mmCIF file of C-alpha atoms in Angstrom:
data_model
loop_
_atom_site.group_PDB
_atom_site.id
_atom_site.type_symbol
_atom_site.label_atom_id
_atom_site.label_comp_id
_atom_site.label_asym_id
_atom_site.label_seq_id
_atom_site.Cartn_x
_atom_site.Cartn_y
_atom_site.Cartn_z
ATOM 1 C CA UNK A 1 3.111 74.927 -9.846
ATOM 2 C CA UNK A 2 4.541 71.861 -11.577
ATOM 3 C CA UNK A 3 3.163 70.975 -15.003
ATOM 4 C CA UNK A 4 2.520 67.356 -15.893
ATOM 5 C CA UNK A 5 4.458 66.121 -18.934
ATOM 6 C CA UNK A 6 2.106 65.456 -21.827
ATOM 7 C CA UNK A 7 2.544 62.025 -23.346
ATOM 8 C CA UNK A 8 1.033 60.610 -26.539
ATOM 9 C CA UNK A 9 0.992 57.150 -28.053
ATOM 10 C CA UNK A 10 0.556 57.351 -31.810
ATOM 11 C CA UNK A 11 -0.668 54.172 -33.453
ATOM 12 C CA UNK A 12 0.397 54.357 -37.103
ATOM 13 C CA UNK A 13 1.052 52.390 -40.274
ATOM 14 C CA UNK A 14 4.156 52.460 -42.450
ATOM 15 C CA UNK A 15 4.254 55.313 -44.936
ATOM 16 C CA UNK A 16 1.388 57.281 -43.382
ATOM 17 C CA UNK A 17 1.962 60.999 -44.032
ATOM 18 C CA UNK A 18 -0.800 62.092 -41.619
ATOM 19 C CA UNK A 19 0.843 59.940 -38.946
ATOM 20 C CA UNK A 20 4.247 61.597 -39.455
ATOM 21 C CA UNK A 21 2.775 65.105 -39.509
ATOM 22 C CA UNK A 22 0.775 64.490 -36.324
ATOM 23 C CA UNK A 23 3.834 63.114 -34.514
ATOM 24 C CA UNK A 24 5.986 66.047 -35.639
ATOM 25 C CA UNK A 25 3.428 68.653 -34.540
ATOM 26 C CA UNK A 26 3.024 67.039 -31.118
ATOM 27 C CA UNK A 27 6.786 66.778 -30.602
ATOM 28 C CA UNK A 28 7.272 70.414 -31.668
ATOM 29 C CA UNK A 29 4.686 71.373 -29.039
ATOM 30 C CA UNK A 30 6.668 69.608 -26.311
ATOM 31 C CA UNK A 31 4.636 66.409 -26.154
ATOM 32 C CA UNK A 32 6.604 63.224 -25.563
ATOM 33 C CA UNK A 33 5.597 60.810 -28.340
ATOM 34 C CA UNK A 34 5.728 57.024 -28.449
ATOM 35 C CA UNK A 35 5.090 55.594 -31.918
ATOM 36 C CA UNK A 36 3.546 52.134 -32.305
ATOM 37 C CA UNK A 37 3.448 50.629 -35.791
ATOM 38 C CA UNK A 38 0.298 48.520 -35.686
ATOM 39 C CA UNK A 39 1.576 46.395 -38.557
ATOM 40 C CA UNK A 40 3.911 44.844 -35.961
ATOM 41 C CA UNK A 41 1.161 44.571 -33.324
ATOM 42 C CA UNK A 42 -1.873 42.757 -34.774
ATOM 43 C CA UNK A 43 -3.481 42.456 -31.338
ATOM 44 C CA UNK A 44 -3.395 46.233 -30.977
ATOM 45 C CA UNK A 45 -4.928 46.619 -34.438
ATOM 46 C CA UNK A 46 -7.789 44.337 -33.399
ATOM 47 C CA UNK A 47 -8.392 46.362 -30.213
ATOM 48 C CA UNK A 48 -8.457 49.617 -32.184
ATOM 49 C CA UNK A 49 -10.919 48.112 -34.682
ATOM 50 C CA UNK A 50 -13.134 46.951 -31.805
ATOM 51 C CA UNK A 51 -13.104 50.539 -30.525
ATOM 52 C CA UNK A 52 -14.326 51.698 -33.953
ATOM 53 C CA UNK A 53 -11.096 53.127 -35.373
ATOM 54 C CA UNK A 54 -10.555 52.335 -39.045
ATOM 55 C CA UNK A 55 -8.058 55.029 -40.097
ATOM 56 C CA UNK A 56 -4.719 56.229 -38.805
ATOM 57 C CA UNK A 57 -3.130 57.726 -36.898
ATOM 58 C CA UNK A 58 -4.932 56.972 -33.669
ATOM 59 C CA UNK A 59 -3.601 59.145 -30.852
ATOM 60 C CA UNK A 60 -4.011 58.316 -27.176
ATOM 61 C CA UNK A 61 -2.985 60.987 -24.676
ATOM 62 C CA UNK A 62 -1.986 60.267 -21.083
ATOM 63 C CA UNK A 63 -5.078 62.189 -19.917
ATOM 64 C CA UNK A 64 -7.287 59.573 -21.640
ATOM 65 C CA UNK A 65 -8.149 61.649 -24.703
ATOM 66 C CA UNK A 66 -8.236 59.576 -27.900
ATOM 67 C CA UNK A 67 -8.732 60.760 -31.468
ATOM 68 C CA UNK A 68 -7.829 59.671 -34.969
ATOM 69 C CA UNK A 69 -6.630 61.311 -38.134
ATOM 70 C CA UNK A 70 -4.885 64.618 -38.637
ATOM 71 C CA UNK A 71 -7.249 66.488 -36.303
ATOM 72 C CA UNK A 72 -6.566 70.204 -36.425
ATOM 73 C CA UNK A 73 -9.125 70.689 -33.645
ATOM 74 C CA UNK A 74 -7.082 68.553 -31.258
ATOM 75 C CA UNK A 75 -3.662 69.714 -32.432
ATOM 76 C CA UNK A 76 -4.650 73.365 -32.066
ATOM 77 C CA UNK A 77 -4.988 72.864 -28.304
ATOM 78 C CA UNK A 78 -1.283 71.979 -28.132
ATOM 79 C CA UNK A 79 -0.315 75.076 -30.111
ATOM 80 C CA UNK A 80 -2.469 77.183 -27.787
ATOM 81 C CA UNK A 81 -0.939 75.609 -24.667
ATOM 82 C CA UNK A 82 2.570 76.135 -26.046
ATOM 83 C CA UNK A 83 1.847 79.767 -26.933
ATOM 84 C CA UNK A 84 0.350 80.504 -23.500
ATOM 85 C CA UNK A 85 3.327 78.866 -21.760
ATOM 86 C CA UNK A 86 5.790 80.935 -23.803
ATOM 87 C CA UNK A 87 3.846 84.167 -23.171
ATOM 88 C CA UNK A 88 3.818 83.544 -19.401
ATOM 89 C CA UNK A 89 7.613 82.996 -19.430
ATOM 90 C CA UNK A 90 8.107 86.369 -21.152
ATOM 91 C CA UNK A 91 6.403 88.254 -18.297
#
């Protein structure tokens, strides 16, 4: 069975520690990350505000899942997936 590559777009602002930590965790879990600095994309900032997002990072996964902030609830799913994948390879 072929696994689909997980992709994430992280909308961030310059100097955002939560943004850097979120990106690092996702990359360490095997997620391909595209970073978009919204300071260089005012139209994207407006769209995110219209969607109700006021803090960063905002993360959009290729499966349609969107969340904001340093969400341990969401990030834990990637750790769990990574752990299960590694355990199945050991068998």
